Coordinates of C-alpha atoms and ligand atoms in Angstrom, one line a residue:
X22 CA 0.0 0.0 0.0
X23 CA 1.5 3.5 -0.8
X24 CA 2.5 5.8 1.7
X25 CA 1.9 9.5 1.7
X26 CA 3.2 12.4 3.6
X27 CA 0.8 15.3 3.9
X28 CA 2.3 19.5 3.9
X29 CA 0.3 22.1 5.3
X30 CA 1.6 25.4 3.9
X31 CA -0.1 27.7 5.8
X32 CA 0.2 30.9 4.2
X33 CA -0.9 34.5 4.7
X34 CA -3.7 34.9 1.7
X35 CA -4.5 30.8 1.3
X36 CA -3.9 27.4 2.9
X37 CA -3.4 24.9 1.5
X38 CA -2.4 20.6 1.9
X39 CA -0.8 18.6 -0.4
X40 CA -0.7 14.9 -0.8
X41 CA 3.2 13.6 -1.1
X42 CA 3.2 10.5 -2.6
X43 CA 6.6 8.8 -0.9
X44 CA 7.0 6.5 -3.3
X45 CA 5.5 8.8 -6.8
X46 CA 8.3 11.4 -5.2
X47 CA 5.4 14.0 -6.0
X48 CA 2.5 15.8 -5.0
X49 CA -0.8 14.2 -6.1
X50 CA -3.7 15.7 -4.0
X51 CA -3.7 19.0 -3.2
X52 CA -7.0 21.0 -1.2
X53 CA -7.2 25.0 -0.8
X54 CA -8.7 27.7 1.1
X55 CA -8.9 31.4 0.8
X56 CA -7.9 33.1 4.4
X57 CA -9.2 36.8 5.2
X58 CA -7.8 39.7 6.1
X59 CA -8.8 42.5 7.9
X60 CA -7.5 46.0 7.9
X61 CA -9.0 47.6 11.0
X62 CA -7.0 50.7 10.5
X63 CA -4.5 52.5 8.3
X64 CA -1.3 50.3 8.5
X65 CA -3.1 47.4 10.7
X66 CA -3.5 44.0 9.2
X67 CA -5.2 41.2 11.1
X68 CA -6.4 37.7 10.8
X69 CA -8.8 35.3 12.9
X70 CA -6.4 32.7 14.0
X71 CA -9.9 31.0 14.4
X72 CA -10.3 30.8 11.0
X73 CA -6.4 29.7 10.1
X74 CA -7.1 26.3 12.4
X75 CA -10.3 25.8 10.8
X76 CA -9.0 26.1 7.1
X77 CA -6.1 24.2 8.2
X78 CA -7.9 21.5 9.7
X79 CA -10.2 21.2 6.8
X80 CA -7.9 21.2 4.0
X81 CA -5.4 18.7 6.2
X82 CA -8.8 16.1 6.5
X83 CA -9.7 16.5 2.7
X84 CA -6.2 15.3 1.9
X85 CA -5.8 12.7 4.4
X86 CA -9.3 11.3 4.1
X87 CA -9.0 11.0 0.3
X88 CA -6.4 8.5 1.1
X89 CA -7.3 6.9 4.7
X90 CA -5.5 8.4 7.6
X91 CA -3.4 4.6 8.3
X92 CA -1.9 5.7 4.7
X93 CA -0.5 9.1 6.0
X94 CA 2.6 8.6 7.7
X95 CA 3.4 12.3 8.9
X96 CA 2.5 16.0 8.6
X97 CA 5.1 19.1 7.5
X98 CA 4.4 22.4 8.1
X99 CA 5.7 25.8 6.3
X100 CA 3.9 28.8 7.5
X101 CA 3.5 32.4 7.4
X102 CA 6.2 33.9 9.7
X103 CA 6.2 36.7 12.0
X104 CA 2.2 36.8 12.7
X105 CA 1.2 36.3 16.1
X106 CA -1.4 34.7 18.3
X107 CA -2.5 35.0 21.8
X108 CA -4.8 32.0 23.3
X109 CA -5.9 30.4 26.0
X110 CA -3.9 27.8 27.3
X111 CA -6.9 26.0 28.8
X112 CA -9.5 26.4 25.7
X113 CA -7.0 27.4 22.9
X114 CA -9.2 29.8 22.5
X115 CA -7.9 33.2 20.6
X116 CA -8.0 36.3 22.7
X117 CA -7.6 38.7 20.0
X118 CA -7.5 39.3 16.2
X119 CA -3.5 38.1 15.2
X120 CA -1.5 40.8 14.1
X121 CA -0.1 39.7 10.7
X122 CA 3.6 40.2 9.7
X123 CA 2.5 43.2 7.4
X124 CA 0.9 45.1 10.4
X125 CA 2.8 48.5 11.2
X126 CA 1.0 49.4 14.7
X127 CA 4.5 48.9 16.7
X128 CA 6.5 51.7 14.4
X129 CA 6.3 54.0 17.0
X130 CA 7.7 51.5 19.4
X131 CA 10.2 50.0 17.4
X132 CA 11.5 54.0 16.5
X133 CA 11.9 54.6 19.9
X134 CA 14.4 51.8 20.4
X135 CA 17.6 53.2 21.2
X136 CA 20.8 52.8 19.4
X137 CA 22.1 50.4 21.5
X138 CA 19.4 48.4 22.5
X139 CA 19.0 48.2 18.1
X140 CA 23.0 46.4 18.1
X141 CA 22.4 44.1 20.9
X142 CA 19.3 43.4 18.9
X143 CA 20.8 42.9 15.6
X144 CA 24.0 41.1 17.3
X145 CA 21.8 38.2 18.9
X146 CA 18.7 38.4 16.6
X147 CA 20.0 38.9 12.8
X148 CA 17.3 41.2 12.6
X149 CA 16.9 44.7 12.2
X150 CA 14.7 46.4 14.7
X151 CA 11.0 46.5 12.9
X152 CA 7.1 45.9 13.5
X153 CA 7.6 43.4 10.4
X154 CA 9.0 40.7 13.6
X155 CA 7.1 39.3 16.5
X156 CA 8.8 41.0 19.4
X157 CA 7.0 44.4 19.6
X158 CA 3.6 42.7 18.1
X159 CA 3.3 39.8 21.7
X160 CA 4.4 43.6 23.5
X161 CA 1.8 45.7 22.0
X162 CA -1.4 42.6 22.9
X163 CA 0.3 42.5 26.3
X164 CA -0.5 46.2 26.7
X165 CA -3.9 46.2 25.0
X166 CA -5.4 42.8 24.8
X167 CA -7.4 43.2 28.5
X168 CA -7.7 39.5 29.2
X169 CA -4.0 39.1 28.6
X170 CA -2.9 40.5 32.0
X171 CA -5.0 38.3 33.9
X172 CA -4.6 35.2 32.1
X173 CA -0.8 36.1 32.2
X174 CA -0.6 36.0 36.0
X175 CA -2.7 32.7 36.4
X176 CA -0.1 31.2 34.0
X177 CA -2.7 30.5 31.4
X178 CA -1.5 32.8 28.0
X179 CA 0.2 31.5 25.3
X180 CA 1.9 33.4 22.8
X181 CA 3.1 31.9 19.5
X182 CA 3.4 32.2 15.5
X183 CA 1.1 30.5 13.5
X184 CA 3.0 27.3 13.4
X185 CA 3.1 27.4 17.1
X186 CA -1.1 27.8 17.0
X187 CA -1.9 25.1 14.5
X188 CA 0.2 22.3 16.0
X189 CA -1.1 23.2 19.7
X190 CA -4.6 23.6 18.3
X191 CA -3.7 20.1 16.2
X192 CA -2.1 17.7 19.5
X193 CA -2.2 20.1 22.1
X194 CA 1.9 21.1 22.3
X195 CA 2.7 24.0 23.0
X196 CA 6.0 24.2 20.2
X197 CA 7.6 26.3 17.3
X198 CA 11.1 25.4 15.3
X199 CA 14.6 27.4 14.9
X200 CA 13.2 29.1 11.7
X201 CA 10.1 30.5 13.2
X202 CA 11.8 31.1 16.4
X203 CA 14.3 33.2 14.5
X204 CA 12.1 36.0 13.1
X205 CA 10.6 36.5 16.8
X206 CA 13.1 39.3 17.3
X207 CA 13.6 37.7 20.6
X208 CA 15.4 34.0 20.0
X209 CA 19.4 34.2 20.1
X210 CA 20.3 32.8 17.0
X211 CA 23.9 32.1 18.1
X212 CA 22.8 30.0 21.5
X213 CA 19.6 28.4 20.2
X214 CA 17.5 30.0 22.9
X215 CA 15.0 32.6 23.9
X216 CA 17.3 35.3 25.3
X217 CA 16.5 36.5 28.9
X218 CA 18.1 40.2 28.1
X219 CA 15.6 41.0 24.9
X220 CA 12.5 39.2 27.4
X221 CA 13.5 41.6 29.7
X222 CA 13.5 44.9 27.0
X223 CA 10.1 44.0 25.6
X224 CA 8.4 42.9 29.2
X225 CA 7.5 38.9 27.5
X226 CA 7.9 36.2 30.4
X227 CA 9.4 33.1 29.0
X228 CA 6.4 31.1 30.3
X229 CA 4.1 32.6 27.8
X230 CA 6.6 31.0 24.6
X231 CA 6.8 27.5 23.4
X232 CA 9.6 25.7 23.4
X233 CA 11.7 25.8 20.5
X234 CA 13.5 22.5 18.9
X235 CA 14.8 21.8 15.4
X236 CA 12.9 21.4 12.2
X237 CA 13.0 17.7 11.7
X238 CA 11.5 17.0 15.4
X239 CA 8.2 15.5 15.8
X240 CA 6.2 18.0 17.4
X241 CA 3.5 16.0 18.0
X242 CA 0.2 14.1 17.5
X243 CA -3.0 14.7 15.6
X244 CA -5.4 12.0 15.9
X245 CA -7.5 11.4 13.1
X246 CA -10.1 8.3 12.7
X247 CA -8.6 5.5 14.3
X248 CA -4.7 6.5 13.9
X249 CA -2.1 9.3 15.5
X250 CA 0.1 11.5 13.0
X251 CA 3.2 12.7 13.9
X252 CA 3.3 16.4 12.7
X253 CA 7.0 16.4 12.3
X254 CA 8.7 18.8 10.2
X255 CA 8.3 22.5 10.5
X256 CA 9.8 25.6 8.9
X257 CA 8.7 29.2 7.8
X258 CA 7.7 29.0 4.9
X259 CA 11.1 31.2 3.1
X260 CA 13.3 29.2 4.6
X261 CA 11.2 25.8 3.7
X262 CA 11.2 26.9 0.0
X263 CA 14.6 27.2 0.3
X264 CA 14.9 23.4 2.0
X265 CA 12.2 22.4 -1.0
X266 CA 14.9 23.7 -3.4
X267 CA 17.5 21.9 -2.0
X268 CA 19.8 24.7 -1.7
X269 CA 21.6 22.8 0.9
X270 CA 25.2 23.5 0.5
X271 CA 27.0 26.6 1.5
X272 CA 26.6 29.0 -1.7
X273 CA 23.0 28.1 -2.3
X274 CA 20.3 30.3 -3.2
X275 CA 16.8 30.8 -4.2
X276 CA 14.8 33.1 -5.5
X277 CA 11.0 33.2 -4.9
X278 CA 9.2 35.8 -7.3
X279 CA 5.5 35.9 -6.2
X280 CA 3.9 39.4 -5.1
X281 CA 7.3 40.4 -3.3
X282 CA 10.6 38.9 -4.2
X283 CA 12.5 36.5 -1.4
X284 CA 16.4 36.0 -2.0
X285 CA 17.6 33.7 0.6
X286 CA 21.3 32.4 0.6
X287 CA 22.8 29.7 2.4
X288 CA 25.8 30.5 4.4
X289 CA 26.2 27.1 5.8
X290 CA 27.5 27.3 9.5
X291 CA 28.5 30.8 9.4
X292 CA 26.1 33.0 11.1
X293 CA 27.1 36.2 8.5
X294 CA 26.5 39.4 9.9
X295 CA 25.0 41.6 6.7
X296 CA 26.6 45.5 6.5
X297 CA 24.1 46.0 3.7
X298 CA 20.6 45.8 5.5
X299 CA 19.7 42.3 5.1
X300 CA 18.6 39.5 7.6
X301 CA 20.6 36.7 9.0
X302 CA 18.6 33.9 9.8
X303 CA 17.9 30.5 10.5
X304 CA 17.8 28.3 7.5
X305 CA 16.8 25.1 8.7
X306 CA 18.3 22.6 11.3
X307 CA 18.4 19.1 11.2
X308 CA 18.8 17.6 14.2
X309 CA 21.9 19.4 16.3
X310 CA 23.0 20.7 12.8
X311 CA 21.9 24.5 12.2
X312 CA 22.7 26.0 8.6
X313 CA 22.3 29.6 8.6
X314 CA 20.8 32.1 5.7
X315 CA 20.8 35.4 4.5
X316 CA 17.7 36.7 3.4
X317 CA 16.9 40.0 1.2
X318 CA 13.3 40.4 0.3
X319 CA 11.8 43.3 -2.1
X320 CA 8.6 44.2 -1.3
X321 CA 7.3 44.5 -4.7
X322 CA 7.7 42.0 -7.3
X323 CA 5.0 40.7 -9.1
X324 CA 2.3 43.0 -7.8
X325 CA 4.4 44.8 -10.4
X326 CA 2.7 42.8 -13.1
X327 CA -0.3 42.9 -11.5
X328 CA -0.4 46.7 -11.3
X329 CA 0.3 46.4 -15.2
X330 CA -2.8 44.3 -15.6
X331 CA -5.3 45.7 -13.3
X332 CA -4.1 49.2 -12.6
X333 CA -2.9 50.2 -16.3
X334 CA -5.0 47.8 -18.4
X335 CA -2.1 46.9 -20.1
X336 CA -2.3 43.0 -20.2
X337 CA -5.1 41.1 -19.6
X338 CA -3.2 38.1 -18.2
X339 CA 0.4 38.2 -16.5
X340 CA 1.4 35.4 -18.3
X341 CA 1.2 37.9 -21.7
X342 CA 4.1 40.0 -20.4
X343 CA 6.3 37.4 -21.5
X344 CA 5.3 37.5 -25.1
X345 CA 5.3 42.0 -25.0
X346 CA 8.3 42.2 -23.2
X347 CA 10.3 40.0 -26.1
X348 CA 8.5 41.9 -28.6
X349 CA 11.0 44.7 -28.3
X350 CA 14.9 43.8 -28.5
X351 CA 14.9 46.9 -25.4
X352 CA 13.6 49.2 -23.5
X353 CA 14.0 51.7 -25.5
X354 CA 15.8 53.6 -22.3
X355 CA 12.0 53.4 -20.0
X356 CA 13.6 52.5 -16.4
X357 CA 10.9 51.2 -13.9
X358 CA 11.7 51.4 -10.2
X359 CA 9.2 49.1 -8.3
X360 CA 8.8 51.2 -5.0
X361 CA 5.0 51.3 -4.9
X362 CA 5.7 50.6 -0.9
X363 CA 8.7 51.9 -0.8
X364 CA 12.1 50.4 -0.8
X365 CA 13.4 47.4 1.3
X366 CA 16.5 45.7 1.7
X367 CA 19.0 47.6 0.7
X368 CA 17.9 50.9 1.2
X369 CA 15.0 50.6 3.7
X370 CA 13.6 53.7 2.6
X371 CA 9.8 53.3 3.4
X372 CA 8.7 56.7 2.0
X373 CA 10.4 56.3 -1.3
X374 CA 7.9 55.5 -4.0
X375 CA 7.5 53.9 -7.8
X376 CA 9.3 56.0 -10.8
X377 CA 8.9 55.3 -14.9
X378 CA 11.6 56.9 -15.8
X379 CA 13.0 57.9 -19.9
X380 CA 9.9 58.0 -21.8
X381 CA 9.7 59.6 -25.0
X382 CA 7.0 59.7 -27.8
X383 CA 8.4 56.6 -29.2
X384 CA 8.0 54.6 -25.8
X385 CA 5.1 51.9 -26.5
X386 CA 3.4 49.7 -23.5
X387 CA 5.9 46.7 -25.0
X388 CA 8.8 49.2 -23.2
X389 CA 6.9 49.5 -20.2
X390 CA 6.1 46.2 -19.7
X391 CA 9.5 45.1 -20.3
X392 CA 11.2 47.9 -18.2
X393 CA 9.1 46.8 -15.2
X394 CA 10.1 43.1 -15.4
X395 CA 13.5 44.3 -16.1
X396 CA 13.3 45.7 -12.8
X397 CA 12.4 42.9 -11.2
X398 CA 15.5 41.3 -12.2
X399 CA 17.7 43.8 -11.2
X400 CA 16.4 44.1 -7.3
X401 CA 17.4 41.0 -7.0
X402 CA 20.6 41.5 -8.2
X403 CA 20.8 44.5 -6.0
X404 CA 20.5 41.7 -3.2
X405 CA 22.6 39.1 -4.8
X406 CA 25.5 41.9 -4.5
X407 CA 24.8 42.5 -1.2
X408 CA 25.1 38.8 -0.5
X409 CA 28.1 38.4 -1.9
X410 CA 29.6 41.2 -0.5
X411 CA 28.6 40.7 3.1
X412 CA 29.6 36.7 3.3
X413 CA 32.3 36.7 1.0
X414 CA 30.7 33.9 -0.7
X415 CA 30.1 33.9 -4.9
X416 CA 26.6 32.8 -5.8
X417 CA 27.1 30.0 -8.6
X418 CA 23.5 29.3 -9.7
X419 CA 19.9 30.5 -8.2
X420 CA 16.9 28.0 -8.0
X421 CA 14.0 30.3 -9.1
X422 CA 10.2 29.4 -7.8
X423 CA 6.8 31.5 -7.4
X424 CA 4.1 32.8 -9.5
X425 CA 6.4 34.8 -11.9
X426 CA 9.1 32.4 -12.1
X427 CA 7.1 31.2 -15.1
X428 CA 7.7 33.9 -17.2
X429 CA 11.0 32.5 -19.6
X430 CA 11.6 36.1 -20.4
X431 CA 12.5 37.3 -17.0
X432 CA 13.9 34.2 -15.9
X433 CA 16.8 34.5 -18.8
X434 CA 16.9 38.0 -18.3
X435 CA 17.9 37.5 -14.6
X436 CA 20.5 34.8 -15.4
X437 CA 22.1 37.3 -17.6
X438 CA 21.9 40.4 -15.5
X439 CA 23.4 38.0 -12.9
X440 CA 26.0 35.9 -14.9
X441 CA 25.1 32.8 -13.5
X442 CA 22.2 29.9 -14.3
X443 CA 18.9 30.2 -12.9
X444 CA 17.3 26.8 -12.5
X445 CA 13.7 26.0 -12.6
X446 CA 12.3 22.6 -10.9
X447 CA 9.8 20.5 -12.5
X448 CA 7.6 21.0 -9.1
X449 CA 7.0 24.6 -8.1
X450 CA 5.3 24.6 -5.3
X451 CA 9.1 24.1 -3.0
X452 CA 7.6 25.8 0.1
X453 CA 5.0 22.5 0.6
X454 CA 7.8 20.6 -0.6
X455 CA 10.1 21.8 2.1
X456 CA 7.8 21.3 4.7
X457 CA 7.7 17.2 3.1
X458 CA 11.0 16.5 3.3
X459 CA 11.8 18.1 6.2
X460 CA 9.0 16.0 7.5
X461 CA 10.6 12.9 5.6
X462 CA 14.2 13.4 7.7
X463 CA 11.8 14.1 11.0
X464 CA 10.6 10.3 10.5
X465 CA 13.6 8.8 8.8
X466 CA 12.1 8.0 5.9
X467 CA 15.1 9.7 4.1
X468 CA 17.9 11.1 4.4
X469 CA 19.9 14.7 3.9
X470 CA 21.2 13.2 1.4
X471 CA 18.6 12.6 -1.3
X472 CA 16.8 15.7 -0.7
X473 CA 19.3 16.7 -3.7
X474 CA 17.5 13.7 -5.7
X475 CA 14.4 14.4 -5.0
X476 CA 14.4 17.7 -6.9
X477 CA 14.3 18.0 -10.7
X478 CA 14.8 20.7 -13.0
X479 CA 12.1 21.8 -15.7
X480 CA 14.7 24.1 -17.5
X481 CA 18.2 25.5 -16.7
X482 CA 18.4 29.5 -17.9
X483 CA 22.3 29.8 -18.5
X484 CA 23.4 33.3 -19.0
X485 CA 23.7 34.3 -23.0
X486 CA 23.5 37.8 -23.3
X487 CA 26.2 40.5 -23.9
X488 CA 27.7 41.4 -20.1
X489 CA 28.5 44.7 -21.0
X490 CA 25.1 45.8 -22.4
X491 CA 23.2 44.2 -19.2
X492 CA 26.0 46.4 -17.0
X493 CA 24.8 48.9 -19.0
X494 CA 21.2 48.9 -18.5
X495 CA 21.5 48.0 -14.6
X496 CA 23.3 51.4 -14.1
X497 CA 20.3 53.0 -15.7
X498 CA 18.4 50.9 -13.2
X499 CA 20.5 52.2 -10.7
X500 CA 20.5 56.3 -11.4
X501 CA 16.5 55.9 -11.4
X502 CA 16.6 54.1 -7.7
X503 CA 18.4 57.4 -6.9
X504 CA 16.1 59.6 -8.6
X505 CA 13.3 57.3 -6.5
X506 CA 14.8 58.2 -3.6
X507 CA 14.9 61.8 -3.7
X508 CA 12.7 63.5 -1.1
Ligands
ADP620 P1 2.0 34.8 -3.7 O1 2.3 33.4 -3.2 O2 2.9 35.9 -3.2 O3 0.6 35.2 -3.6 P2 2.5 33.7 -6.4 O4 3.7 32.9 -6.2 O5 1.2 32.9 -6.5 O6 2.4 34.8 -5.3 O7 2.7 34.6 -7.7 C1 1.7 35.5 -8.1 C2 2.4 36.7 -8.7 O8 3.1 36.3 -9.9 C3 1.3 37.7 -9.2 O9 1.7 38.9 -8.7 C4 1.4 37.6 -10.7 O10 1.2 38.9 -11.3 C5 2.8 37.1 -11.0 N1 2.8 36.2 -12.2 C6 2.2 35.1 -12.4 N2 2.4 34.6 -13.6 C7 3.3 35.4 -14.2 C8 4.0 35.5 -15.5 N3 3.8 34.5 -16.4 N4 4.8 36.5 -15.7 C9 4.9 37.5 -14.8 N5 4.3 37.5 -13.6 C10 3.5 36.5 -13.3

């Protein structure tokens, strides 16, 4: 009888469980729901962690029910990180809307944080002080939720990321992983542990946070029909993308172009401080072994595209910026800087904003739509350089993955504006995948190993075009980031 592994990729706009056939070495099920959001006020983004446990539970039974529970021999989970959720240690009941990652209520806070206090933070954390991380989010309930005091005292909160909910809403432990741990802005990533100096800063008793252990531990139980499934197997969903790509070797990257863009880079054992603005992280851990990442994200990606096809009318699909981009042999000097939000990692400039930049009368919408995916390419090599720069290590190929990764255009584009092969796998969806094998390793079905077999390519984009002319064009990328970025 076949064997199947079930991951749960909890994400921030849709959940979703997928069926990994063990012996297939492939997903053949998958079952999906939409999750809301809720914008309360300007800048506040919530969820119902109600409703993520629901949808999670549903889509987890229609998976393992289509194939009889005795068949499923473990769970994996990727989620959205940062997002956090108060409950109940008694009911698991919620005691507040979660405040999703993309929720700026704590910039006042996290503006006030003195210099000091902002390098002892980056120094243990990797992270730049931010209400994008957990920290300030479990401070700001603890000041406002008004059952969170009381429960606090009669030792009854729980505080946790959404990996953290679902498996103690799943088997009752209270749990996260290094990965999740690590965005908290409040888990040593040198020591493995939460650190007692940043509890102290943000006022967050250890006794309201789960206990951390590696990715390939069995968390625990979920009992469905007549059997128990391990859930075993956890990682944010970045870093399980980047697991799911088996970019397991020091050197290793991926690229992950959905609505933002997610560079992360694996820096093996080597916790690499960045001097360019981006975030040292966990990658994953297996067992006692802990590989560390870099991580560069862009904020707007292909919301670009998007924007061309329902803000400008210019396309009436994404895909068909493939075929008008290669319609033109350039852009005919349009530059597009992709700062509808403003401008992350390198610059962290949140109050710069987009720029179309060189337009004449000849400038058609094929120049547009090419300058904009153009763009795409080169803020990631904006973060590639930074990479490289900060570790010391030279990038020799990129796994790409996401929504946009199926346009050919900008995936050769970006090998040649970066010089090296960009590789895409056969199976795209590398965030559920990570969260398989990880799972797999967890239960010893396989091993490190032959994660690297388990991936194929669909194509391989080696770099073809003329260095000098793509030099060219990403210094013209370049001057219009600094135009962008003029009050
Ligand atoms: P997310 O997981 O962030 O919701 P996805 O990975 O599903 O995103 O990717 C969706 C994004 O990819 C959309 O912004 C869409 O415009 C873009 N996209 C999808 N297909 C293409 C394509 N062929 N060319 C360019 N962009 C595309």
């Amino acid at each position: 009888m076949s064997k199947y592994i079930v991951a749960l990729d909890a994400g921030t706009t849709s959940i979703r469980a997928m069926l990994y056939g063990i012996a297939e070495r492939r997903f053949l099920d998958t079952a999906q729901q939409e999750v809301q959001q809720s914008f309360p006020q300007n800048g506040w983004v919530e969820q119902d962690a109600d409703e993520i446990y629901y949808k999670a539970a549903y889509v987890l039974n229609r998976c393992i029910s289509g194939v009889g529970a005795e068949n499923v021999v473990g769970i994996g989970l990727a989620n959205q990180r940062e997002t956090v959720v108060l409950w109940n240690r008694d009911t698991g009941e919620p005691i507040a809307p979660a405040i999703v990652w993309q929720c700026r209520r704590t910039d006042e806070f996290c503006a006030s944080v003195p210099r000091e206090m902002r390098d002892r933070i980056a120094e243990k954390t990797g992270l730049p002080v931010d209400a994008y991380f957990s920290a300030s989010k479990i401070r700001w309930m603890l000041d406002h939720v008004p059952a969170a005091r009381a429960l606090m005292q009669a030792g009854k909160l729980c505080a946790g990321t959404v990996d953290t909910y679902l498996i103690y809403k799943l088997t009752g432990e209270f749990v996260t992983d290094h990965t999740n741990a690590s965005r908290t802005m409040l888990f040593n990533i040198h020591t493995l542990a939460w650190d007692e100096e940043l509890l102290a800063y943000f006022g967050i008793p250890r006794e309201i946070l789960p206990e951390v252990k590696p990715c390939t531990s069995v968390m625990g139980y979920l009992r469905s029909g007549g059997s128990t499934i391990p859930i075993a197997g956890v990682a944010g969903d970045q870093q399980a993308a980047l697991f799911g790509q088996a970019c397991l070797g020091e050197g290793d990257s991926k690229i992950t172009y959905g609505t933002g863009l997610f560079l992360l880079f694996n820096t093996g054992k080597a916790c690499v401080t960045s001097r360019s603005g981006l975030i040292t992280t966990i990658g994953y851990s297996l067992g006692e072994k802990v590989v560390y990442a870099l991580e560069g994200s862009v904020f707007n990606a292909g919301s670009c595209v998007q924007w061309l096809r329902d803000g400008l009318g210019l396309l009436s699909t994404s895909a068909e910026s493939e075929q008008l981009a290669t319609s033109v042999p350039d852009t005919g000097g349009v530059r597009f800087v992709p700062a509808f939000t403003g401008l992350g990692a390198p610059y962290w400039n949140g109050e710069a904003r987009g720029l179309l930049s060189g337009i004449t009368r000849g400038t058609t919408k094929a120049h547009i739509v090419r300058a904009v995916l153009e763009s795409i390419a080169f803020s990631a090599k904006e973060l590639s350089d930074c990479m490289q720069r900060d570790s010391g290590i030279v990038f020799h190929e990129v796994k790409c993955d996401g929504g946009a990764s199926a346009n050919n255009f900008l995936m050769q584009f970006q090998a040649d504006v970066l010089g090296i092969s960009v590789n895409r796998p056969a199976e795209r969806e590398s965030t559920a995948l990570g969260a398989a094998f990880l799972c797999g390793i967890a239960l010893g079905l396989f091993g490190e190993v032959d994660i690297a077999s388990f991936r194929a390519s669909e194509r391989v984009f080696a770099p073809v075009g003329d260095r000098s002319q793509h030099e060219k064009w990403y210094g013209e990328y370049r001057k219009a980031v600094e135009r962008a970025l003029m009050k």
